[in-house]
Short mmCIF file of C-alpha atoms in Angstrom, two decimals:
data_model
loop_
_atom_site.label_atom_id
_atom_site.label_comp_id
_atom_site.label_asym_id
_atom_site.label_seq_id
_atom_site.Cartn_x
_atom_site.Cartn_y
_atom_site.Cartn_z
CA MET A 1 3.11 -20.23 15.61
CA GLN A 2 0.12 -17.18 14.95
CA HIS A 3 -2.43 -17.83 12.46
CA ILE A 4 -4.02 -15.01 10.48
CA GLU A 5 -6.61 -14.88 7.36
CA CYS A 6 -4.50 -13.17 4.81
CA LEU A 7 -0.78 -11.86 4.84
CA ILE A 8 0.12 -9.72 2.70
CA ILE A 9 3.49 -8.81 1.22
CA GLY A 10 4.72 -5.14 0.61
CA ALA A 11 2.56 -1.71 1.81
CA GLY A 12 3.44 0.33 -1.38
CA PHE A 13 0.18 1.55 -3.18
CA GLY A 14 -1.01 -2.60 -4.20
CA GLY A 15 -0.15 -3.49 -0.35
CA ILE A 16 -2.23 -0.51 1.39
CA GLY A 17 -4.43 -0.54 -0.79
CA MET A 18 -5.25 -4.18 -0.69
CA ALA A 19 -5.23 -4.10 3.07
CA ILE A 20 -8.42 -1.18 2.27
CA GLN A 21 -10.20 -3.52 -0.16
CA LEU A 22 -10.32 -5.91 3.34
CA LYS A 23 -11.61 -3.44 5.22
CA LYS A 24 -14.14 -2.30 3.77
CA SER A 25 -15.87 -6.47 3.29
CA GLY A 26 -15.00 -6.53 6.96
CA LYS A 27 -11.84 -8.17 7.08
CA SER A 28 -9.11 -7.49 9.95
CA ASP A 29 -7.69 -10.38 10.38
CA PHE A 30 -4.82 -9.39 8.61
CA GLN A 31 -1.18 -8.68 8.48
CA ILE A 32 1.31 -6.57 5.96
CA TRP A 33 4.98 -7.16 6.03
CA GLU A 34 6.88 -4.77 5.08
CA LYS A 35 10.64 -5.18 4.60
CA ALA A 36 11.01 -1.50 5.08
CA SER A 37 10.90 0.17 8.51
CA ASP A 38 8.77 2.48 6.38
CA PHE A 39 5.35 1.93 4.17
CA GLY A 40 4.70 3.89 0.60
CA GLY A 41 6.65 1.54 -1.69
CA CYS A 42 8.66 3.47 -4.50
CA TRP A 43 7.17 6.82 -3.08
CA ARG A 44 9.64 5.36 -0.12
CA ASP A 45 12.28 4.40 -1.77
CA ASN A 46 12.87 7.19 -4.81
CA THR A 47 13.95 10.80 -3.44
CA TYR A 48 15.86 11.86 -5.94
CA PRO A 49 16.22 15.56 -6.34
CA GLY A 50 13.10 16.17 -8.61
CA ALA A 51 11.74 12.93 -8.45
CA ALA A 52 8.28 13.21 -9.91
CA CYS A 53 5.35 10.53 -11.57
CA ASP A 54 4.99 10.88 -14.88
CA VAL A 55 0.59 10.48 -14.42
CA PRO A 56 -1.74 12.63 -13.66
CA SER A 57 -2.54 13.34 -9.74
CA HIS A 58 -5.95 12.45 -10.66
CA LEU A 59 -5.51 9.43 -11.97
CA TYR A 60 -2.59 7.97 -10.33
CA SER A 61 -4.18 8.13 -6.60
CA TYR A 62 -7.44 5.47 -5.91
CA SER A 63 -10.59 5.80 -7.19
CA PHE A 64 -12.17 5.42 -3.92
CA ALA A 65 -9.43 8.09 -2.02
CA PRO A 66 -9.93 11.12 -4.32
CA LYS A 67 -7.43 14.30 -3.30
CA LYS A 68 -9.43 17.14 -4.40
CA ASP A 69 -6.18 19.58 -4.03
CA TRP A 70 -3.34 17.82 -5.70
CA GLN A 71 -0.27 20.72 -5.43
CA TYR A 72 0.45 19.74 -8.96
CA ARG A 73 -1.27 18.48 -12.42
CA PHE A 74 1.40 15.49 -12.11
CA ALA A 75 2.41 15.12 -8.38
CA ARG A 76 5.87 15.23 -6.55
CA GLN A 77 7.49 12.54 -3.80
CA PRO A 78 6.66 13.60 -1.23
CA GLU A 79 3.21 14.43 -2.29
CA ILE A 80 2.36 11.11 -2.96
CA LEU A 81 3.77 9.46 0.03
CA SER A 82 1.78 11.57 2.10
CA TYR A 83 -0.97 11.00 0.09
CA ILE A 84 -0.16 7.07 0.61
CA GLN A 85 0.31 7.49 4.20
CA GLN A 86 -2.63 9.48 4.88
CA CYS A 87 -4.82 7.12 3.08
CA ALA A 88 -3.45 3.85 5.55
CA GLN A 89 -4.38 6.46 8.55
CA GLN A 90 -7.28 7.57 7.51
CA TYR A 91 -9.14 3.64 6.58
CA GLN A 92 -7.21 1.88 9.36
CA VAL A 93 -4.74 -0.12 8.02
CA ILE A 94 -1.62 1.39 10.24
CA SER A 95 -2.28 -1.68 12.65
CA HIS A 96 -1.85 -4.33 10.44
CA LEU A 97 1.98 -3.11 9.23
CA ARG A 98 4.56 -4.75 10.64
CA PHE A 99 8.23 -3.53 9.15
CA ASP A 100 11.14 -4.73 8.90
CA HIS A 101 9.45 -7.33 7.59
CA GLY A 102 11.39 -8.80 4.20
CA VAL A 103 10.23 -12.23 3.69
CA ARG A 104 12.89 -14.79 3.19
CA SER A 105 10.32 -18.02 2.01
CA ALA A 106 6.33 -18.95 1.92
CA GLU A 107 5.26 -22.67 1.28
CA PHE A 108 2.24 -24.28 1.12
CA ASP A 109 1.27 -27.00 3.66
CA THR A 110 -0.69 -29.15 1.79
CA GLU A 111 -2.29 -31.61 5.11
CA ARG A 112 -3.61 -28.29 6.65
CA GLN A 113 -4.24 -25.89 3.11
CA HIS A 114 -2.71 -22.12 4.78
CA TRP A 115 1.28 -20.89 3.52
CA VAL A 116 3.64 -20.58 5.85
CA ILE A 117 5.72 -18.36 6.14
CA GLU A 118 9.24 -16.79 7.78
CA ALA A 119 10.92 -13.28 7.87
CA GLU A 120 14.56 -12.44 7.52
CA ASN A 121 14.44 -11.99 11.09
CA GLY A 122 13.27 -14.83 12.04
CA ASN A 123 9.44 -14.46 13.00
CA GLN A 124 6.64 -17.26 10.82
CA ILE A 125 3.27 -16.93 10.73
CA THR A 126 0.51 -18.87 9.03
CA ALA A 127 -1.93 -17.77 6.33
CA ARG A 128 -4.33 -19.12 4.19
CA TYR A 129 -4.40 -16.44 2.33
CA LEU A 130 -1.47 -14.69 0.74
CA ILE A 131 -1.12 -11.61 -1.66
CA THR A 132 2.13 -10.65 -2.97
CA ALA A 133 2.38 -6.25 -3.69
CA THR A 134 6.31 -6.36 -3.99
CA GLY A 135 6.34 -4.22 -7.36
CA GLN A 136 8.14 -4.66 -10.39
CA LEU A 137 10.71 -1.63 -9.29
CA ASN A 138 11.72 -2.49 -6.14
CA ARG A 139 14.64 -3.70 -6.66
CA PRO A 140 17.77 -1.35 -7.99
CA LEU A 141 19.63 -2.89 -11.07
CA ILE A 142 23.48 -1.91 -10.76
CA PRO A 143 25.03 -2.34 -13.74
CA ASN A 144 27.88 -5.56 -14.45
CA ILE A 145 31.04 -3.11 -15.32
CA SER A 146 34.20 -3.81 -14.80
CA GLY A 147 36.02 -1.95 -11.97
CA LEU A 148 33.44 -0.42 -9.98
CA ASP A 149 34.79 -1.91 -6.69
CA ASP A 150 38.03 -0.14 -7.38
CA PHE A 151 36.32 3.82 -7.63
CA LYS A 152 37.15 5.29 -4.77
CA GLY A 153 34.57 7.67 -4.81
CA GLU A 154 31.10 7.61 -3.48
CA HIS A 155 28.61 6.41 -6.07
CA PHE A 156 24.60 4.93 -5.39
CA HIS A 157 21.77 4.42 -7.11
CA SER A 158 18.76 7.05 -7.85
CA ALA A 159 16.75 4.81 -5.54
CA GLN A 160 18.99 4.68 -2.95
CA TRP A 161 19.89 8.43 -3.03
CA ARG A 162 22.30 9.52 -0.59
CA HIS A 163 20.96 13.01 0.39
CA ASP A 164 23.97 13.08 2.92
CA ILE A 165 26.64 13.38 -0.38
CA ASP A 166 26.53 16.65 -1.33
CA LEU A 167 27.28 17.16 -4.91
CA THR A 168 28.04 21.14 -4.37
CA GLY A 169 31.35 21.57 -6.76
CA LYS A 170 31.26 18.07 -7.91
CA THR A 171 32.62 16.79 -11.15
CA VAL A 172 29.63 14.02 -10.81
CA ALA A 173 28.98 10.84 -13.82
CA VAL A 174 25.48 9.57 -14.03
CA ILE A 175 25.02 5.66 -15.93
CA GLY A 176 21.16 5.85 -17.93
CA THR A 177 19.61 7.96 -18.95
CA GLY A 178 15.64 6.86 -18.28
CA ALA A 179 13.07 8.39 -16.55
CA SER A 180 15.00 8.80 -13.60
CA ALA A 181 17.67 10.78 -14.99
CA ILE A 182 15.11 13.33 -16.50
CA GLN A 183 13.42 14.50 -13.68
CA PHE A 184 17.00 14.30 -11.39
CA VAL A 185 19.92 15.29 -13.66
CA PRO A 186 18.58 19.46 -14.48
CA GLU A 187 19.18 20.12 -10.27
CA ILE A 188 21.76 18.49 -9.72
CA SER A 189 23.17 20.12 -12.69
CA LYS A 190 22.46 23.40 -11.12
CA ILE A 191 25.44 22.93 -7.78
CA ALA A 192 27.43 20.18 -9.77
CA ALA A 193 30.71 21.84 -11.61
CA GLN A 194 30.17 18.99 -13.97
CA VAL A 195 27.60 16.09 -14.85
CA THR A 196 28.85 14.44 -17.50
CA LEU A 197 25.70 11.93 -18.80
CA PHE A 198 26.23 8.23 -19.96
CA GLN A 199 24.04 7.12 -22.18
CA ARG A 200 23.41 3.83 -24.30
CA SER A 201 20.14 5.31 -25.90
CA ALA A 202 18.23 7.90 -25.90
CA PRO A 203 15.00 8.28 -24.25
CA TYR A 204 12.00 9.72 -26.91
CA VAL A 205 11.08 13.45 -23.94
CA LEU A 206 7.94 15.17 -24.77
CA PRO A 207 7.09 18.01 -23.03
CA LYS A 208 5.33 17.48 -19.85
CA PRO A 209 1.55 19.88 -19.26
CA ASP A 210 2.59 19.81 -15.61
CA ARG A 211 1.41 23.33 -13.89
CA ALA A 212 -0.05 24.27 -10.24
CA TYR A 213 -2.83 23.93 -9.78
CA THR A 214 -4.90 27.16 -8.63
CA PRO A 215 -7.08 27.73 -6.02
CA TRP A 216 -9.95 28.22 -8.16
CA GLU A 217 -9.49 25.00 -9.14
CA HIS A 218 -9.28 23.81 -5.56
CA ALA A 219 -12.55 25.20 -4.59
CA LEU A 220 -14.27 23.79 -7.95
CA LEU A 221 -13.28 20.74 -7.20
CA LYS A 222 -14.38 20.54 -3.42
CA TRP A 223 -18.02 21.96 -4.19
CA VAL A 224 -18.57 21.05 -7.75
CA PRO A 225 -20.23 17.35 -7.85
CA GLY A 226 -18.20 14.96 -9.58
CA LEU A 227 -16.31 17.47 -11.35
CA GLN A 228 -13.01 15.34 -10.16
CA LYS A 229 -14.60 12.04 -11.62
CA LEU A 230 -15.16 13.68 -14.83
CA SER A 231 -11.76 15.19 -14.71
CA ARG A 232 -10.13 11.60 -13.55
CA VAL A 233 -12.17 10.09 -16.86
CA LYS A 234 -11.49 12.48 -19.03
CA THR A 235 -7.90 11.90 -18.12
CA TYR A 236 -8.09 7.99 -18.70
CA LEU A 237 -9.95 7.79 -22.36
CA GLN A 238 -6.94 10.03 -22.95
CA TYR A 239 -4.15 8.06 -22.30
CA GLU A 240 -6.02 5.44 -22.94
CA SER A 241 -6.49 6.16 -26.72
CA ARG A 242 -2.48 5.65 -26.62
CA VAL A 243 -3.09 1.75 -26.80
CA LEU A 244 -4.39 2.51 -30.63
CA GLY A 245 -0.74 3.36 -31.34
CA PHE A 246 1.16 1.43 -29.37
CA ARG A 247 -0.42 -1.82 -30.90
CA PHE A 248 -3.16 -0.49 -33.48
CA HIS A 249 -1.90 1.79 -35.80
CA GLU A 250 1.55 2.13 -36.16
CA HIS A 251 1.26 5.25 -38.55
CA LEU A 252 -0.16 7.26 -35.05
CA MET A 253 3.40 6.89 -33.39
CA LYS A 254 4.63 7.45 -36.06
CA ILE A 255 2.78 11.34 -35.49
CA MET A 256 4.00 11.54 -32.49
CA ALA A 257 7.31 10.47 -33.41
CA GLY A 258 7.58 14.03 -35.98
CA GLN A 259 5.66 16.09 -33.20
CA TRP A 260 9.21 14.92 -31.06
CA ALA A 261 11.75 15.93 -33.90
CA ARG A 262 9.62 19.35 -34.29
CA TYR A 263 10.29 19.64 -30.31
CA MET A 264 13.58 18.50 -30.22
CA LYS A 265 14.59 21.00 -33.10
CA SER A 266 13.31 23.95 -31.17
CA GLN A 267 14.91 22.77 -28.11
CA ILE A 268 18.32 21.74 -29.57
CA LYS A 269 20.05 24.01 -32.69
CA ASP A 270 23.73 22.54 -32.73
CA PRO A 271 22.86 19.28 -34.80
CA GLU A 272 25.49 16.86 -33.37
CA LEU A 273 24.06 17.32 -29.44
CA ARG A 274 21.06 16.76 -31.07
CA LYS A 275 22.33 13.31 -33.49
CA ALA A 276 23.54 12.40 -29.96
CA LEU A 277 19.73 12.67 -27.80
CA THR A 278 18.10 11.31 -31.10
CA PRO A 279 16.70 7.38 -29.77
CA ASN A 280 16.67 4.74 -32.78
CA TYR A 281 14.71 2.89 -31.74
CA PRO A 282 10.48 3.25 -32.94
CA MET A 283 9.13 5.83 -30.49
CA GLY A 284 6.96 3.78 -27.66
CA CYS A 285 10.12 0.62 -27.67
CA LYS A 286 10.68 2.28 -24.50
CA ARG A 287 9.00 4.28 -22.22
CA ILE A 288 8.46 7.69 -23.20
CA LEU A 289 9.73 9.93 -21.07
CA LEU A 290 7.97 13.85 -19.96
CA ALA A 291 9.84 16.82 -18.71
CA ASN A 292 10.54 20.75 -18.91
CA ASN A 293 13.66 20.85 -18.71
CA TYR A 294 15.83 17.92 -19.85
CA TYR A 295 16.32 19.51 -23.63
CA GLU A 296 17.67 23.06 -21.74
CA THR A 297 19.67 21.37 -19.03
CA MET A 298 21.80 18.96 -22.45
CA LYS A 299 22.83 22.86 -23.52
CA ARG A 300 24.62 23.77 -20.42
CA ASN A 301 28.00 24.51 -20.10
CA ASN A 302 28.67 21.85 -17.09
CA VAL A 303 26.46 19.18 -18.87
CA SER A 304 28.36 16.70 -20.98
CA LEU A 305 26.96 13.82 -23.02
CA CYS A 306 29.07 10.39 -23.98
CA SER A 307 27.38 8.27 -25.97
CA ASP A 308 30.69 5.76 -26.17
CA GLY A 309 29.57 3.66 -24.06
CA ILE A 310 31.75 1.96 -21.16
CA SER A 311 34.71 0.37 -21.23
CA SER A 312 35.31 0.62 -17.65
CA VAL A 313 35.39 2.29 -14.33
CA ASN A 314 39.20 2.81 -12.13
CA ASP A 315 39.92 4.18 -9.22
CA SER A 316 39.11 8.11 -10.54
CA GLY A 317 36.60 7.93 -13.14
CA ILE A 318 35.01 6.33 -16.63
CA ILE A 319 36.55 4.87 -19.26
CA ASP A 320 34.77 4.79 -22.29
CA ASN A 321 35.00 2.30 -25.51
CA ASN A 322 37.75 4.69 -27.08
CA GLY A 323 39.61 5.01 -23.75
CA GLN A 324 39.03 8.22 -22.88
CA HIS A 325 39.30 8.92 -18.68
CA HIS A 326 36.39 10.99 -17.49
CA PRO A 327 37.72 11.78 -13.88
CA VAL A 328 34.51 12.06 -11.58
CA ASP A 329 34.01 12.51 -7.69
CA VAL A 330 31.09 10.89 -7.56
CA ILE A 331 29.05 8.11 -9.44
CA ILE A 332 25.20 7.71 -10.04
CA TYR A 333 23.19 4.62 -11.40
CA ALA A 334 20.20 5.79 -13.13
CA THR A 335 19.68 2.18 -14.57
CA GLY A 336 16.32 1.50 -13.33
CA PHE A 337 15.06 -1.77 -12.22
CA LYS A 338 15.67 -5.98 -11.50
CA ALA A 339 11.70 -5.40 -13.62
CA THR A 340 11.79 -8.49 -14.49
CA GLU A 341 12.98 -10.98 -11.58
CA PHE A 342 9.47 -11.55 -10.07
CA LEU A 343 8.95 -12.23 -6.82
CA VAL A 344 12.83 -11.56 -5.66
CA PRO A 345 14.66 -12.81 -3.69
CA MET A 346 12.33 -14.47 -1.74
CA THR A 347 11.53 -18.09 -1.99
CA ILE A 348 7.82 -19.51 -2.90
CA THR A 349 7.20 -22.92 -2.83
CA GLY A 350 3.58 -24.82 -3.89
CA ALA A 351 1.77 -27.63 -3.16
CA ASN A 352 4.12 -30.05 -5.31
CA GLY A 353 6.71 -28.74 -3.84
CA GLN A 354 8.43 -26.46 -6.88
CA SER A 355 9.74 -23.23 -6.00
CA LEU A 356 7.94 -20.72 -8.10
CA HIS A 357 11.38 -19.29 -9.47
CA ASP A 358 11.79 -22.07 -11.28
CA VAL A 359 8.34 -22.37 -12.87
CA TRP A 360 9.70 -19.39 -13.84
CA LYS A 361 12.76 -20.59 -15.50
CA ASN A 362 11.38 -19.52 -18.69
CA GLY A 363 9.66 -15.85 -17.63
CA ALA A 364 7.54 -15.24 -14.93
CA GLU A 365 3.13 -15.79 -16.48
CA ALA A 366 0.24 -16.37 -14.51
CA TYR A 367 -3.39 -15.98 -15.19
CA LEU A 368 -4.45 -12.68 -15.07
CA GLY A 369 -1.28 -11.13 -14.10
CA ILE A 370 -2.40 -12.66 -10.82
CA ASN A 371 -2.10 -17.03 -9.73
CA VAL A 372 0.51 -19.54 -10.86
CA GLN A 373 -1.61 -23.32 -11.41
CA GLY A 374 0.55 -25.43 -8.50
CA PHE A 375 0.56 -21.83 -5.70
CA PRO A 376 -3.25 -22.42 -4.01
CA ASN A 377 -4.14 -19.11 -3.35
CA LEU A 378 -1.61 -17.01 -4.05
CA PHE A 379 -3.07 -13.99 -5.65
CA MET A 380 -0.21 -11.17 -7.31
CA LEU A 381 -0.89 -7.71 -6.96
CA TYR A 382 1.22 -6.28 -10.26
CA GLY A 383 2.05 -9.55 -11.02
CA PRO A 384 3.48 -10.66 -14.56
CA ASN A 385 2.21 -8.85 -17.59
CA THR A 386 -0.39 -6.21 -15.44
CA ASN A 387 2.19 -2.88 -16.38
CA LEU A 388 1.13 -0.86 -18.45
CA GLY A 389 3.27 1.00 -21.20
CA HIS A 390 0.00 3.77 -21.52
CA ASN A 391 -2.01 5.28 -18.40
CA SER A 392 -2.15 3.75 -14.86
CA ILE A 393 -1.15 1.53 -12.57
CA ILE A 394 -3.48 1.71 -9.68
CA TYR A 395 -6.65 1.38 -12.79
CA MET A 396 -5.01 -2.33 -12.74
CA LEU A 397 -4.20 -2.21 -8.84
CA GLU A 398 -7.88 -2.15 -8.43
CA SER A 399 -9.25 -4.22 -10.60
CA GLN A 400 -7.22 -6.75 -9.53
CA PHE A 401 -8.39 -5.74 -5.84
CA ARG A 402 -12.17 -6.70 -7.31
CA TYR A 403 -11.25 -9.86 -8.32
CA ILE A 404 -9.14 -11.18 -5.31
CA LEU A 405 -11.91 -10.40 -2.70
CA SER A 406 -14.31 -12.04 -4.70
CA ALA A 407 -11.94 -14.75 -5.31
CA ILE A 408 -12.02 -15.24 -1.37
CA LYS A 409 -15.66 -14.59 -1.05
CA TYR A 410 -16.74 -17.08 -3.96
CA GLN A 411 -13.93 -19.76 -1.14
CA GLU A 412 -15.87 -18.88 1.51
CA LYS A 413 -19.75 -19.13 0.16
CA GLY A 414 -18.11 -22.49 -1.17
CA GLY A 415 -16.90 -23.60 1.64
CA PHE A 416 -13.69 -24.15 -0.41
CA ARG A 417 -10.25 -24.75 1.97
CA SER A 418 -8.22 -23.52 -0.73
CA ILE A 419 -8.35 -22.63 -4.79
CA ASP A 420 -5.52 -23.30 -7.99
CA VAL A 421 -5.78 -22.33 -10.86
CA LEU A 422 -6.29 -24.90 -13.89
CA ALA A 423 -3.08 -25.00 -16.29
CA THR A 424 -5.35 -25.38 -19.15
CA PRO A 425 -6.68 -21.53 -18.97
CA GLN A 426 -3.32 -20.43 -17.35
CA ARG A 427 -1.57 -21.20 -20.54
CA ALA A 428 -3.68 -19.98 -23.09
CA PHE A 429 -4.93 -16.41 -21.62
CA ASN A 430 -0.76 -16.02 -21.66
CA GLU A 431 -0.06 -17.48 -25.07
CA ASN A 432 -2.82 -14.62 -25.64
CA ILE A 433 -0.84 -11.95 -23.98
CA GLN A 434 2.13 -12.90 -25.86
CA THR A 435 0.77 -13.21 -29.22
CA LYS A 436 -0.72 -9.83 -28.47
CA ILE A 437 2.55 -7.79 -27.47
CA LYS A 438 4.05 -9.65 -30.82
CA ASN A 439 2.01 -6.58 -32.47
CA THR A 440 2.77 -4.05 -30.17
CA VAL A 441 5.87 -1.29 -30.31
CA TRP A 442 7.32 -2.77 -27.10
CA ASN A 443 8.76 -5.79 -28.68
CA GLN A 444 10.79 -3.77 -32.03
CA GLY A 445 13.87 -4.74 -30.63
CA CYS A 446 15.33 -2.06 -28.30
CA HIS A 447 16.71 -3.15 -25.13
CA SER A 448 13.85 -1.61 -22.52
CA TRP A 449 12.63 -3.57 -19.08
CA TYR A 450 9.70 -4.83 -20.41
CA ILE A 451 12.60 -7.79 -21.71
CA THR A 452 13.94 -10.90 -20.38
CA ASP A 453 17.69 -11.57 -21.91
CA GLU A 454 15.50 -14.14 -23.33
CA GLY A 455 13.42 -11.28 -25.70
CA LYS A 456 10.37 -12.39 -23.85
CA ASN A 457 7.93 -9.19 -22.56
CA THR A 458 6.55 -10.38 -19.07
CA VAL A 459 5.66 -6.83 -18.24
CA ASN A 460 3.16 -5.15 -19.85
CA TRP A 461 -0.36 -5.51 -20.77
CA PRO A 462 -0.28 -5.57 -24.74
CA THR A 463 -3.63 -3.54 -24.92
CA PHE A 464 -6.65 -1.91 -23.24
CA THR A 465 -7.14 -1.46 -19.59
CA PHE A 466 -10.54 -1.96 -19.77
CA ASN A 467 -10.09 -5.07 -20.99
CA TYR A 468 -8.46 -6.53 -18.13
CA ARG A 469 -10.90 -4.47 -15.63
CA ARG A 470 -13.49 -6.98 -17.68
CA MET A 471 -11.87 -9.81 -17.43
CA THR A 472 -11.28 -9.09 -13.68
CA SER A 473 -14.84 -8.35 -12.83
CA GLU A 474 -15.34 -11.29 -11.47
CA PHE A 475 -14.30 -14.46 -9.42
CA HIS A 476 -14.05 -17.46 -13.18
CA PRO A 477 -14.65 -21.04 -10.64
CA ASN A 478 -15.04 -23.24 -13.95
CA ASP A 479 -10.96 -21.75 -14.90
CA TYR A 480 -9.61 -23.18 -10.97
CA HIS A 481 -9.75 -26.50 -8.88
CA CYS A 482 -11.65 -25.61 -5.96
CA GLN A 483 -10.60 -27.87 -2.66
CA GLN A 484 -12.88 -28.84 -0.59
#
């Protein structure tokens, strides 16, 4: 069985970025296992019409690989995917990729102090270090609605878009009004005969300050030293300031909610429609969405909104909770992902023979969102409580790259075979996280993908990202058991 120093699971922003940092530190004995036949993570998967980022391009990119010629302030999916691919080529990590290698299991061998990993295709390998970069938004959530299997029309999730299905002249049902729906509904409504949105709860949608960059701006970014870095810092600080409203100053969110209400009133004149599109929870409890054409689309004659809830599906359409039958040709699920189910469906078994999923039965948690006690030399990117509701996840990933590299260097310098975080610092870290989250707008009672069914927020980072950057700036050996 082949042995390597490091195996990375996943080839999205996290996995490719980690591979680049390993390369830059002089390491080459690693592989990246990717379950799909190409890389790019969520930007490979989400190809629905109108797919785009809601974080500005200069911030939603690696700080070590700036792109000066972004076409738009908020990049579209094809350009983001191309950027990831260009970075992989530029830093020569393509040869380390192994496609169609979804991980079935990973088990820590205590005698040899390394991981034994098996792919779903049967291939096996051992690795000293195991780094997961599977993301949180990679497993589409299909709603559990009675009768779905009886529907005779086409149906698919927005993250598994069926480009072979022509929606022209079709009657389309969209279940869900989240981040993907507000982007693709305006596009499909241009060609569909009728689009009906089935909404559980209305989102807060603010105008998106998007536009194309001009040739002059591209020239300035290219020729003026430090201008792009300055733009990135400015955008970072602007977005980072939103933590003040999410956690510290509730009145700031009320001010923003007032701005939204004025915007809504200017866009939607019909009081009944405006009422249906008004959220019934505090602003920020769910992700605040950005779009310039969503409310305009909701006024189209061929677009309707159903907020009555879904009772069931039959062979020809959807039946709402009032008993009304909505005949449709196609159903599109815009229902998000299984975000609180970390590292599923693979089985990860630690040093004591315990499954990671059993350890996490009451909700996932990790030290710094990176390490879990009992699982030596296992490192996670975008792990529990490291998602952001206010800034760019790339900033968090780069903090994690740095910390993981410092942990590996510490092991090598000290001659340690493995490191395992201690239970006490892990528990203290997570108790602190949960205490802080209780005071955020995310825990105000709305139903969101941040919260488990038991009511625990295992997803979000509850404070400033620069605090996380400081905490992960160097390895903390006193918080670990280091095995010689």
